Amino acid sequence: MEKYIVNVTFVMAHEQRRRFLSWMKEEATPLLFGNDTTGCDPRLQTVIEVGGEVPGPEHGLSIALQADFLTSEAAHDWNDRVLPPVLAAYHSQFGPHALFFVTLLHSEAL
């Protein structure tokens, strides 16, 4: 089945992990997905290695949020309409050293 995946990678200080996960569950997820998350299958994934190496504390902690969409139009709409206020809240909550980047992926069949 063809799908489009919006990947939002959040980068922060390692000591912010617990606070970020709490914020993501309690504040961000309801804003991003409402009460129904079944259609987009949101998931969080933590980067544990880069190029075969465990990143040191100077690289920060990277946690990726991924959500699936059936069309690129639906993914773009969510990215343009729903995501910006949550990213602004992330920046406000976690400060000037907290970064993020967004990528759109297309799932290919093997």
Coordinates of N, CA, C and O in Angstrom, one line a residue:
M1 N 0.8 -1.2 0.0 CA 0.0 0.0 0.0 C 0.9 1.3 0.0 O 1.8 1.4 0.8
E2 N 0.6 2.2 -0.9 CA 1.3 3.4 -1.0 C 1.0 4.3 0.2 O -0.2 4.4 0.6
K3 N 2.0 4.9 0.8 CA 1.8 5.9 1.9 C 2.9 6.9 1.9 O 4.0 6.8 1.3
Y4 N 2.5 8.1 2.5 CA 3.5 9.2 2.7 C 3.7 9.4 4.1 O 2.7 9.3 4.9
I5 N 4.9 9.6 4.5 CA 5.3 9.7 5.9 C 5.9 11.0 6.2 O 6.9 11.4 5.6
V6 N 5.3 11.8 7.1 CA 5.9 13.0 7.6 C 6.7 12.6 8.8 O 6.3 12.0 9.7
N7 N 8.0 13.0 8.7 CA 9.0 12.7 9.7 C 9.4 14.1 10.3 O 10.0 14.9 9.6
V8 N 9.2 14.2 11.6 CA 9.6 15.4 12.3 C 10.7 15.0 13.3 O 10.3 14.3 14.3
T9 N 11.9 15.4 13.1 CA 13.0 15.1 14.1 C 13.2 16.2 15.0 O 13.5 17.3 14.6
F10 N 13.1 16.0 16.3 CA 13.3 17.0 17.3 C 14.7 16.7 17.9 O 15.0 15.6 18.2
V11 N 15.4 17.7 18.1 CA 16.8 17.6 18.6 C 16.8 18.5 19.9 O 16.5 19.7 19.8
M12 N 17.3 17.9 21.0 CA 17.3 18.7 22.3 C 18.4 18.1 23.1 O 19.1 17.1 22.8
A13 N 18.7 18.8 24.3 CA 19.6 18.3 25.2 C 19.1 17.0 25.8 O 17.9 16.8 26.0
H14 N 20.0 16.0 26.1 CA 19.7 14.7 26.6 C 18.8 14.8 27.9 O 17.9 14.0 28.1
E15 N 19.1 15.8 28.7 CA 18.4 15.9 30.0 C 16.9 16.3 29.8 O 16.1 16.3 30.7
Q16 N 16.5 16.7 28.6 CA 15.2 17.1 28.3 C 14.3 15.9 27.9 O 13.1 16.1 27.7
R17 N 14.8 14.7 27.8 CA 14.1 13.6 27.2 C 12.8 13.3 28.0 O 11.7 13.2 27.3
R18 N 12.8 13.1 29.2 CA 11.6 12.8 30.0 C 10.6 13.9 29.8 O 9.4 13.7 29.6
R19 N 11.0 15.2 30.0 CA 10.1 16.3 29.8 C 9.5 16.4 28.4 O 8.3 16.6 28.2
F20 N 10.3 16.1 27.4 CA 9.8 16.1 26.0 C 8.8 15.0 25.8 O 7.7 15.3 25.2
L21 N 9.1 13.8 26.3 CA 8.1 12.7 26.1 C 6.8 13.0 26.8 O 5.7 12.7 26.2
S22 N 6.8 13.6 27.9 CA 5.6 14.0 28.6 C 4.9 15.1 27.8 O 3.6 15.0 27.7
W23 N 5.6 16.1 27.4 CA 5.0 17.1 26.5 C 4.4 16.5 25.3 O 3.2 16.9 24.9
M24 N 5.1 15.6 24.6 CA 4.6 15.0 23.4 C 3.3 14.3 23.7 O 2.3 14.4 22.9
K25 N 3.2 13.5 24.7 CA 2.0 12.7 25.1 C 0.8 13.6 25.5 O -0.3 13.4 25.0
E26 N 1.1 14.5 26.4 CA 0.0 15.3 27.0 C -0.4 16.5 26.2 O -1.6 16.8 26.3
E27 N 0.5 17.1 25.5 CA 0.1 18.4 24.8 C 0.2 18.3 23.3 O -0.8 18.7 22.6
A28 N 1.3 17.8 22.8 CA 1.5 17.8 21.3 C 0.6 16.8 20.6 O -0.1 17.2 19.6
T29 N 0.5 15.6 21.1 CA -0.3 14.5 20.4 C -1.7 14.9 20.2 O -2.3 14.8 19.1
P30 N -2.4 15.4 21.3 CA -3.8 15.8 21.0 C -4.0 16.9 20.0 O -4.9 16.9 19.2
L31 N -3.0 17.8 19.9 CA -3.1 18.9 18.9 C -2.8 18.4 17.5 O -3.4 18.8 16.6
L32 N -1.9 17.5 17.4 CA -1.5 16.9 16.1 C -2.4 16.0 15.5 O -2.7 15.9 14.3
F33 N -3.1 15.1 16.4 CA -3.9 14.0 15.9 C -5.3 14.0 16.5 O -6.0 13.1 16.1
G34 N -5.6 14.8 17.4 CA -6.9 14.7 18.0 C -7.0 13.5 18.8 O -6.0 13.0 19.3
N35 N -8.2 13.0 18.9 CA -8.4 11.7 19.7 C -8.2 10.5 18.9 O -8.1 9.4 19.4
D36 N -8.2 10.6 17.6 CA -8.1 9.5 16.7 C -6.8 9.4 16.0 O -6.5 10.2 15.1
T37 N -5.9 8.5 16.4 CA -4.6 8.4 15.8 C -4.5 7.1 15.0 O -3.4 6.8 14.5
T38 N -5.6 6.4 14.8 CA -5.5 5.2 14.1 C -5.2 5.3 12.6 O -4.5 4.5 12.0
G39 N -5.7 6.4 12.0 CA -5.5 6.6 10.5 C -4.1 7.0 10.2 O -3.6 6.8 9.0
C40 N -3.3 7.6 11.1 CA -2.0 8.1 10.7 C -0.9 7.3 11.4 O 0.3 7.6 11.1
D41 N -1.2 6.4 12.3 CA -0.2 5.6 13.0 C 1.0 6.3 13.5 O 2.1 6.0 13.1
P42 N 0.8 7.3 14.4 CA 2.0 8.1 14.8 C 2.9 7.3 15.7 O 2.4 6.4 16.4
R43 N 4.2 7.5 15.6 CA 5.1 6.8 16.4 C 6.4 7.7 16.7 O 6.7 8.5 15.9
L44 N 7.0 7.4 17.8 CA 8.3 8.1 18.1 C 9.4 7.1 18.1 O 9.3 6.0 18.5
Q45 N 10.5 7.6 17.6 CA 11.7 6.8 17.5 C 12.9 7.6 17.9 O 13.1 8.7 17.4
T46 N 13.7 7.0 18.7 CA 14.9 7.7 19.2 C 16.2 7.3 18.5 O 16.4 6.1 18.3
V47 N 16.9 8.2 18.0 CA 18.2 7.9 17.3 C 19.2 7.4 18.4 O 19.4 8.0 19.4
I48 N 19.7 6.1 18.2 CA 20.7 5.6 19.1 C 22.1 5.4 18.6 O 23.0 5.3 19.3
E49 N 22.2 5.4 17.2 CA 23.5 5.4 16.6 C 23.5 6.2 15.3 O 22.5 6.3 14.6
V50 N 24.6 6.8 15.0 CA 24.8 7.5 13.8 C 26.1 7.0 13.2 O 27.2 7.1 13.8
G51 N 26.0 6.5 12.0 CA 27.2 5.9 11.3 C 27.9 4.8 12.2 O 29.1 4.7 12.1
G52 N 27.1 4.1 12.9 CA 27.7 3.0 13.7 C 28.2 3.4 15.1 O 28.7 2.6 15.8
E53 N 28.1 4.7 15.4 CA 28.6 5.3 16.6 C 27.5 5.8 17.5 O 26.5 6.4 16.9
V54 N 27.6 5.6 18.8 CA 26.6 6.2 19.7 C 26.9 7.7 19.8 O 28.1 8.1 20.1
P55 N 26.0 8.6 19.4 CA 26.3 10.0 19.5 C 26.6 10.5 20.9 O 25.9 10.1 21.8
G56 N 27.6 11.3 21.1 CA 27.9 11.9 22.4 C 27.0 13.0 22.8 O 26.1 13.4 22.0
P57 N 27.1 13.4 24.0 CA 26.2 14.4 24.5 C 26.2 15.8 23.7 O 25.3 16.5 23.7
E58 N 27.4 16.0 23.1 CA 27.5 17.2 22.3 C 26.6 17.2 21.1 O 26.3 18.3 20.5
H59 N 26.1 16.1 20.7 CA 25.2 16.0 19.5 C 23.8 16.1 19.9 O 22.9 16.2 19.0
G60 N 23.5 16.1 21.1 CA 22.1 16.2 21.6 C 21.3 14.9 21.4 O 21.9 13.9 20.9
L61 N 20.1 14.9 21.8 CA 19.2 13.8 21.6 C 18.2 14.1 20.5 O 17.6 15.1 20.4
S62 N 18.1 13.1 19.6 CA 17.2 13.2 18.4 C 16.1 12.2 18.6 O 16.3 11.0 18.7
I63 N 14.8 12.7 18.6 CA 13.7 11.9 18.6 C 12.8 12.2 17.4 O 12.4 13.4 17.2
A64 N 12.5 11.2 16.6 CA 11.7 11.4 15.4 C 10.2 11.0 15.6 O 9.9 9.9 16.1
L65 N 9.3 11.9 15.3 CA 7.9 11.6 15.2 C 7.5 11.3 13.8 O 7.9 12.1 12.9
Q66 N 6.9 10.2 13.5 CA 6.5 9.9 12.2 C 5.0 9.6 12.2 O 4.4 9.1 13.1
A67 N 4.3 10.1 11.1 CA 2.9 9.9 10.9 C 2.6 9.5 9.4 O 3.3 10.1 8.5
D68 N 1.7 8.6 9.2 CA 1.5 8.1 7.8 C 0.2 8.8 7.3 O -0.7 9.1 8.0
F69 N 0.3 9.1 5.9 CA -0.8 9.7 5.2 C -1.0 8.9 3.9 O 0.0 8.4 3.3
L70 N -2.3 8.9 3.4 CA -2.5 8.1 2.2 C -2.1 8.9 0.9 O -1.9 8.2 -0.1
T71 N -2.1 10.2 1.0 CA -1.7 11.0 -0.2 C -0.7 12.1 0.2 O -0.6 12.5 1.4
S72 N 0.0 12.5 -0.8 CA 1.0 13.6 -0.5 C 0.2 14.9 -0.2 O 0.7 15.7 0.6
E73 N -1.0 15.1 -0.7 CA -1.8 16.2 -0.4 C -2.2 16.2 1.0 O -2.2 17.3 1.7
A74 N -2.6 15.1 1.6 CA -3.0 15.0 3.0 C -1.8 15.3 3.9 O -1.9 16.0 4.9
A75 N -0.6 14.8 3.5 CA 0.6 15.0 4.3 C 1.0 16.5 4.3 O 1.3 17.1 5.3
H76 N 0.9 17.1 3.1 CA 1.2 18.5 3.0 C 0.2 19.4 3.8 O 0.6 20.4 4.4
D77 N -1.1 19.0 3.7 CA -2.1 19.8 4.4 C -1.8 19.7 5.9 O -1.8 20.8 6.6
W78 N -1.5 18.5 6.5 CA -1.2 18.4 7.9 C 0.1 19.2 8.2 O 0.1 19.9 9.2
N79 N 1.1 19.1 7.4 CA 2.3 19.9 7.6 C 2.1 21.4 7.6 O 2.7 22.1 8.4
D80 N 1.2 21.8 6.7 CA 1.0 23.3 6.6 C 0.0 23.8 7.6 O 0.1 25.0 8.0
R81 N -1.0 23.0 8.0 CA -2.1 23.5 8.8 C -2.0 23.2 10.3 O -2.2 24.0 11.2
V82 N -1.6 21.9 10.6 CA -1.6 21.4 11.9 C -0.3 21.5 12.6 O -0.2 21.8 13.8
L83 N 0.8 21.2 11.9 CA 2.1 21.1 12.5 C 2.7 22.5 13.0 O 3.3 22.5 14.1
P84 N 2.6 23.6 12.3 CA 3.3 24.8 12.7 C 3.0 25.3 14.1 O 4.0 25.6 14.8
P85 N 1.8 25.3 14.6 CA 1.6 25.7 16.0 C 2.3 24.8 17.1 O 2.7 25.3 18.1
V86 N 2.3 23.5 16.7 CA 3.0 22.6 17.7 C 4.5 22.8 17.6 O 5.1 22.8 18.7
L87 N 5.1 23.1 16.5 CA 6.5 23.4 16.4 C 6.8 24.7 17.1 O 7.9 24.8 17.8
A88 N 5.9 25.6 17.0 CA 6.1 26.9 17.8 C 6.1 26.6 19.3 O 6.9 27.2 20.0
A89 N 5.2 25.8 19.7 CA 5.1 25.4 21.1 C 6.3 24.7 21.6 O 6.8 24.9 22.7
Y90 N 6.8 23.8 20.7 CA 8.1 23.1 21.1 C 9.2 24.1 21.3 O 9.9 24.0 22.3
H91 N 9.3 25.0 20.4 CA 10.4 26.0 20.5 C 10.2 26.8 21.7 O 11.2 27.1 22.5
S92 N 9.0 27.2 22.0 CA 8.7 28.0 23.2 C 9.0 27.2 24.5 O 9.6 27.7 25.5
Q93 N 8.6 25.9 24.5 CA 8.8 25.1 25.7 C 10.3 24.7 26.0 O 10.7 24.6 27.1
F94 N 11.0 24.4 24.9 CA 12.3 23.8 25.1 C 13.5 24.7 24.7 O 14.6 24.3 24.7
G95 N 13.1 26.0 24.3 CA 14.2 27.0 24.2 C 14.9 27.1 22.9 O 14.7 26.3 22.0
P96 N 15.8 28.0 22.9 CA 16.5 28.3 21.6 C 17.5 27.3 21.2 O 17.9 27.3 20.0
H97 N 17.9 26.3 22.1 CA 18.8 25.3 21.7 C 18.1 24.0 21.2 O 18.8 23.0 20.9
A98 N 16.8 24.0 21.2 CA 16.0 22.9 20.7 C 15.7 23.1 19.3 O 15.2 24.2 18.9
L99 N 16.0 22.1 18.4 CA 15.9 22.2 17.0 C 14.9 21.2 16.5 O 14.6 20.2 17.2
F100 N 14.5 21.4 15.3 CA 13.7 20.4 14.6 C 13.9 20.5 13.1 O 14.3 21.5 12.6
F101 N 13.6 19.4 12.4 CA 13.5 19.4 10.9 C 12.5 18.5 10.5 O 12.2 17.5 11.1
V102 N 11.9 18.8 9.3 CA 10.7 18.0 8.8 C 11.1 17.5 7.5 O 11.6 18.2 6.6
T103 N 10.8 16.2 7.2 CA 11.0 15.6 5.9 C 9.7 14.8 5.6 O 9.0 14.3 6.4
L104 N 9.5 14.7 4.3 CA 8.4 13.9 3.7 C 8.9 12.7 3.0 O 9.8 12.9 2.1
L105 N 8.5 11.6 3.4 CA 9.0 10.3 2.8 C 7.8 9.6 2.1 O 6.7 9.8 2.4
H106 N 8.2 8.9 1.0 CA 7.2 8.1 0.3 C 7.6 6.6 0.4 O 8.8 6.3 0.2
S107 N 6.7 5.8 0.9 CA 7.0 4.4 1.1 C 6.9 3.7 -0.3 O 6.0 3.8 -1.0
E108 N 8.0 3.0 -0.5 CA 8.2 2.2 -1.8 C 8.0 0.7 -1.5 O 8.5 0.2 -0.4
A109 N 7.3 0.0 -2.3 CA 7.1 -1.4 -2.1 C 8.4 -2.2 -2.6 O 9.1 -1.8 -3.5
L110 N 8.7 -3.2 -1.9 CA 9.9 -4.1 -2.2 C 9.4 -5.3 -3.0 O 8.4 -5.9 -2.7

